[in-house]
Amino acid sequence: MTELATPQYKPVQETGEIFDLTRFGEYLQFTVVAPGIAEAYRPGQFVAVAVGGADTSMLLRRSFALYGVKPGGDYAGTIQFVIAAKGKGTRWLFDRRPGDSLDLVGPLGVPFPVPRNGTPAVLVGGGYGTAPLLPMAELLIAADSEVEMIIGAATADRLFGQLPAKRLLGKITVTTDDGSAGQRGWVTDPLPSAIERLGAEIVYACGPMGMLRAVGEVAKAHAIPAQVAVEESMACGIGVCMTCVLPVRGSDGVSRFVRSCVEGPVFDAGRIRWADVGSVPADLFGADGN
């Protein structure tokens, strides 16, 4: 049986200098000097970044999964995260340059649970959702686990992480919806055969909500757990704004709204009420009549 343990962590606020910016297709990768965040980080956690500058009207931060860290040694520790230009805040970040400073809070959220040593695992990343899975793959390999990774996106320019994944694992499976890179089809298409080939006992995933739901269904059909990092909009990152709530069934069988930024972003896929995301189920604890 897979044994899971969740490490303790403590978030900090830091003003970090942008050390490097690298463009990957549709995405921009930030490397920022932030030794306090790097020191406490665990795979699956994220960072909340202030946007717009000191006089901005954009009061809420933007949250991004951490892609990698280098803890402090001879040089100050750095963190990496990846963004896509989706709105005013992320477009402001796209205009930053090396040497600029960012106001950061992190690491935030619950990290991926870690199975016992040697547990075979399949990792599934959609778009830049692959980012937090790469350090998780490193952690699993260090624990003598066999690992397969499937990376997918709608088009080739929306893929992320193929090269570091190949360096880490030697071979990965790539899919695109339009066939512009790798296999044509959804990222979940090769998942059943990967689970069976590896004898996987757990699946980790990050990407769009529809993809995560499909990953959870495949894992359930193979009677193994799926730990998924959701990409709900986590505006404040600290549980105040309530923009990222999800209906989740607890161990007591009762469903409640939980915040992706505080109780997540990593959840057991089998506990999320996927069909009710974006609504208020009548049987939810605290809903009318409960």
Coordinates of C-alpha atoms in Angstrom, one line a residue:
M1 CA 0.0 0.0 0.0
T2 CA 1.2 3.5 -0.8
E3 CA 2.1 5.5 2.3
L4 CA 1.9 9.2 2.0
A5 CA 3.5 11.9 4.2
T6 CA 3.2 15.7 4.0
P7 CA 6.2 17.7 5.1
Q8 CA 5.9 20.8 7.3
Y9 CA 6.6 24.2 5.7
K10 CA 6.6 27.9 6.6
P11 CA 5.9 30.7 4.1
V12 CA 7.9 33.9 4.1
Q13 CA 7.6 37.3 2.3
E14 CA 10.7 38.4 0.3
T15 CA 11.7 41.1 -2.2
G16 CA 13.6 39.1 -4.8
E17 CA 15.7 40.3 -7.8
I18 CA 15.0 38.7 -11.1
F19 CA 18.1 36.8 -12.0
D20 CA 17.1 35.5 -15.4
L21 CA 14.2 35.4 -17.8
T22 CA 13.8 32.6 -20.5
R23 CA 11.1 32.4 -23.1
F24 CA 9.7 28.9 -23.9
G25 CA 7.1 29.1 -26.6
E26 CA 4.0 30.8 -25.1
Y27 CA 5.6 30.9 -21.6
L28 CA 8.2 33.0 -19.7
Q29 CA 10.3 31.3 -17.1
F30 CA 11.4 33.5 -14.1
T31 CA 14.5 32.8 -12.0
V32 CA 14.4 35.0 -8.9
V33 CA 16.7 35.3 -5.9
A34 CA 14.6 34.3 -2.9
P35 CA 16.6 32.2 -0.4
G36 CA 13.9 32.1 2.2
I37 CA 11.3 30.6 -0.1
A38 CA 13.9 28.2 -1.7
E39 CA 14.9 26.9 1.7
A40 CA 11.3 25.9 2.7
Y41 CA 10.0 24.7 -0.7
R42 CA 8.5 21.3 -1.4
P43 CA 7.3 20.1 -4.8
G44 CA 3.7 21.1 -5.5
Q45 CA 3.8 24.4 -3.6
F46 CA 3.5 27.8 -5.3
V47 CA 4.5 31.5 -4.9
A48 CA 2.2 34.5 -4.8
V49 CA 3.7 37.5 -6.7
A50 CA 2.6 41.2 -6.3
V51 CA 1.9 42.8 -9.7
G52 CA 1.6 46.3 -11.1
G53 CA 4.1 48.1 -9.0
A54 CA 3.7 50.3 -5.8
D55 CA 0.9 52.5 -7.2
T56 CA -1.1 49.8 -8.9
S57 CA -4.9 49.2 -8.5
M58 CA -4.2 45.5 -8.9
L59 CA -4.3 44.6 -5.2
L60 CA -4.4 40.8 -5.5
R61 CA -1.3 38.8 -6.2
R62 CA -0.9 36.3 -8.9
S63 CA 0.0 32.7 -8.0
F64 CA 2.4 30.4 -9.9
A65 CA 3.5 26.9 -9.2
L66 CA 7.2 26.6 -8.3
Y67 CA 9.2 24.8 -11.0
G68 CA 12.5 24.5 -9.3
V69 CA 14.7 25.9 -6.6
K70 CA 18.4 26.1 -5.8
P71 CA 18.8 26.4 -2.0
G72 CA 21.4 28.8 -0.7
G73 CA 25.1 27.8 -0.8
D74 CA 27.9 29.9 -2.2
Y75 CA 25.2 32.0 -3.8
A76 CA 21.8 33.1 -2.5
G77 CA 19.0 30.6 -3.1
T78 CA 16.9 31.1 -6.2
I79 CA 13.4 29.9 -7.2
Q80 CA 11.9 29.4 -10.7
F81 CA 8.3 29.7 -11.9
V82 CA 6.6 29.8 -15.3
I83 CA 3.8 32.2 -16.4
A84 CA 1.6 32.6 -19.4
A85 CA 0.2 36.0 -20.4
K86 CA -3.5 35.7 -19.7
G87 CA -4.5 39.1 -18.2
K88 CA -3.3 42.5 -17.1
G89 CA -1.2 41.2 -14.2
T90 CA 0.7 38.5 -16.1
R91 CA 1.2 40.9 -19.0
W92 CA 2.9 43.3 -16.5
L93 CA 5.1 40.5 -15.4
F94 CA 6.0 39.8 -19.1
D95 CA 7.4 43.3 -19.2
R96 CA 9.9 42.8 -16.3
R97 CA 13.6 42.5 -17.0
P98 CA 16.6 41.0 -15.2
G99 CA 17.6 43.2 -12.3
D100 CA 14.0 44.2 -11.5
S101 CA 12.6 43.2 -8.1
L102 CA 9.4 41.3 -7.2
D103 CA 7.5 41.1 -4.0
L104 CA 6.9 37.4 -3.2
V105 CA 5.1 35.3 -0.6
G106 CA 5.9 31.6 -0.5
P107 CA 6.2 28.7 -0.5
L108 CA 2.4 28.4 -0.2
G109 CA 0.0 25.5 -0.3
V110 CA 0.1 21.8 0.5
P111 CA 2.9 20.0 -1.4
F112 CA 2.5 16.7 -3.2
P113 CA 2.4 13.8 -0.7
V114 CA 5.4 11.6 -1.0
P115 CA 5.0 7.8 -1.2
R116 CA 7.2 5.2 0.4
N117 CA 10.5 4.6 -1.3
G118 CA 10.4 2.6 -4.6
T119 CA 6.7 3.4 -5.4
P120 CA 6.3 3.4 -9.2
A121 CA 4.6 6.5 -10.4
V122 CA 3.3 8.2 -13.6
L123 CA 3.4 12.0 -13.9
V124 CA 1.0 13.8 -16.3
G125 CA 1.5 17.5 -17.1
G126 CA -0.7 19.7 -19.3
G127 CA 0.8 22.9 -20.7
Y128 CA 2.9 24.7 -18.2
G129 CA 1.3 22.4 -15.6
T130 CA 4.3 20.3 -16.2
A131 CA 6.4 22.7 -14.2
P132 CA 5.7 21.5 -10.7
L133 CA 6.0 17.9 -11.7
L134 CA 9.7 18.1 -12.7
P135 CA 10.9 18.6 -9.1
M136 CA 8.5 15.9 -8.0
A137 CA 10.0 13.5 -10.5
E138 CA 13.5 14.3 -9.1
L139 CA 12.2 13.6 -5.6
L140 CA 10.7 10.2 -6.7
I141 CA 13.8 9.1 -8.6
A142 CA 15.9 10.0 -5.5
A143 CA 13.6 7.6 -3.6
D144 CA 14.3 4.8 -6.0
S145 CA 10.9 5.0 -7.7
E146 CA 10.4 4.1 -11.3
V147 CA 8.9 7.1 -13.1
E148 CA 7.2 7.7 -16.4
M149 CA 6.1 11.2 -17.6
I150 CA 3.5 12.2 -20.1
I151 CA 3.6 15.8 -21.3
G152 CA 0.8 17.3 -23.4
A153 CA -0.7 20.5 -24.7
A154 CA -3.0 21.7 -27.4
T155 CA -0.2 22.7 -29.7
A156 CA 3.6 22.4 -29.8
D157 CA 4.2 26.0 -28.7
R158 CA 2.2 25.3 -25.5
L159 CA 4.3 22.4 -24.4
F160 CA 6.6 23.0 -21.5
G161 CA 9.4 21.0 -19.9
Q162 CA 10.2 18.4 -22.6
L163 CA 14.0 18.9 -22.5
P164 CA 14.5 18.8 -18.7
A165 CA 12.1 15.9 -18.5
K166 CA 14.1 13.9 -21.1
R167 CA 17.3 14.8 -19.3
L168 CA 15.9 13.5 -16.1
L169 CA 14.1 10.4 -17.3
G170 CA 15.7 9.6 -20.6
K171 CA 12.4 9.0 -22.4
I172 CA 9.0 10.7 -22.1
T173 CA 5.7 10.6 -23.9
V174 CA 4.6 13.8 -25.6
T175 CA 1.1 14.5 -27.0
T176 CA -0.5 17.5 -28.7
D177 CA -4.2 17.9 -29.6
D178 CA -3.3 18.9 -33.2
G179 CA -0.4 16.5 -33.7
S180 CA 2.2 19.3 -34.1
A181 CA 4.5 17.5 -31.7
G182 CA 4.6 14.0 -30.4
Q183 CA 1.5 11.8 -30.5
R184 CA -1.7 13.3 -31.8
G185 CA -4.4 13.3 -29.1
W186 CA -5.0 14.1 -25.4
V187 CA -2.4 13.8 -22.8
T188 CA -4.6 11.2 -21.0
D189 CA -4.7 8.9 -24.0
P190 CA -1.3 7.1 -23.2
L191 CA -2.0 7.1 -19.4
P192 CA -3.7 3.6 -19.1
S193 CA -0.8 1.9 -21.0
A194 CA 1.8 3.8 -18.9
I195 CA 0.1 2.7 -15.7
E196 CA 0.0 -0.9 -16.8
R197 CA 3.5 -1.0 -18.3
L198 CA 5.0 0.4 -15.1
G199 CA 2.8 -1.3 -12.6
A200 CA 2.2 2.3 -11.2
E201 CA 0.8 2.6 -7.7
I202 CA 0.2 6.4 -7.9
V203 CA -0.4 9.1 -10.5
Y204 CA 0.6 12.8 -10.1
A205 CA -0.8 15.5 -12.3
C206 CA -1.0 19.2 -12.9
G207 CA -2.9 21.0 -15.7
P208 CA -6.3 22.2 -16.8
M209 CA -9.3 21.1 -14.7
G210 CA -10.8 18.9 -17.4
M211 CA -7.5 17.1 -17.8
L212 CA -7.2 16.5 -14.0
R213 CA -10.7 15.1 -13.9
A214 CA -9.8 12.7 -16.7
V215 CA -6.6 11.6 -15.0
G216 CA -8.6 10.9 -11.8
E217 CA -11.0 8.7 -13.8
V218 CA -8.2 6.7 -15.4
A219 CA -6.5 6.2 -12.0
K220 CA -9.7 5.1 -10.4
A221 CA -10.3 2.6 -13.2
H222 CA -6.9 1.1 -12.3
A223 CA -7.6 1.3 -8.5
I224 CA -4.7 3.6 -7.7
P225 CA -4.7 7.1 -6.2
A226 CA -4.2 10.3 -8.3
Q227 CA -2.7 13.4 -6.5
V228 CA -3.6 16.5 -8.6
A229 CA -2.4 20.1 -8.3
V230 CA -5.4 22.2 -9.5
E231 CA -5.0 25.4 -11.5
E232 CA -7.9 27.3 -10.1
S233 CA -7.4 31.1 -9.9
M234 CA -5.7 31.6 -6.5
A235 CA -5.9 35.4 -6.4
C236 CA -4.7 36.1 -2.9
G237 CA -2.8 32.9 -2.2
I238 CA -3.5 33.0 1.5
G239 CA -7.2 32.0 1.8
V240 CA -8.8 35.4 2.2
C241 CA -10.5 36.2 -1.2
M242 CA -12.2 32.8 -1.6
T243 CA -11.9 32.9 -5.4
C244 CA -10.4 29.4 -5.6
V245 CA -13.0 27.3 -3.6
L246 CA -13.8 23.7 -4.7
P247 CA -16.4 21.2 -3.5
V248 CA -14.4 18.4 -2.0
R249 CA -15.7 15.3 -0.2
G250 CA -14.0 14.8 3.2
S251 CA -12.9 11.6 4.9
D252 CA -16.1 11.8 6.9
G253 CA -18.2 11.7 3.7
V254 CA -19.3 15.3 4.0
S255 CA -18.7 17.7 1.2
R256 CA -17.4 21.2 1.9
F257 CA -16.0 24.1 0.0
V258 CA -12.2 24.2 0.5
R259 CA -9.7 26.8 -0.8
S260 CA -7.3 25.6 -3.4
C261 CA -4.6 28.0 -2.1
V262 CA -4.7 26.8 1.6
E263 CA -6.2 23.3 1.7
G264 CA -4.6 22.6 -1.8
P265 CA -3.5 23.1 -4.5
V266 CA -2.8 19.3 -4.2
F267 CA -5.8 17.1 -3.7
D268 CA -6.8 13.5 -4.0
A269 CA -8.6 13.5 -7.3
G270 CA -11.1 11.0 -6.0
R271 CA -12.3 13.6 -3.4
I272 CA -13.0 16.5 -5.8
R273 CA -16.6 16.7 -7.0
W274 CA -15.6 17.5 -10.5
A275 CA -19.1 17.8 -11.9
D276 CA -20.0 20.4 -9.3
V277 CA -17.0 22.7 -9.7
G278 CA -18.3 26.2 -10.3
S279 CA -21.7 25.5 -8.6
V280 CA -23.0 25.1 -5.0
P281 CA -24.3 21.5 -4.6
A282 CA -27.4 21.2 -2.6
D283 CA -25.9 18.6 -0.2
L284 CA -22.8 20.7 0.5
F285 CA -22.2 21.4 4.2
G286 CA -23.3 24.9 4.9
A287 CA -25.6 25.2 1.8
D288 CA -29.3 26.0 2.4
G289 CA -31.0 23.4 4.6
N290 CA -27.6 22.0 5.9

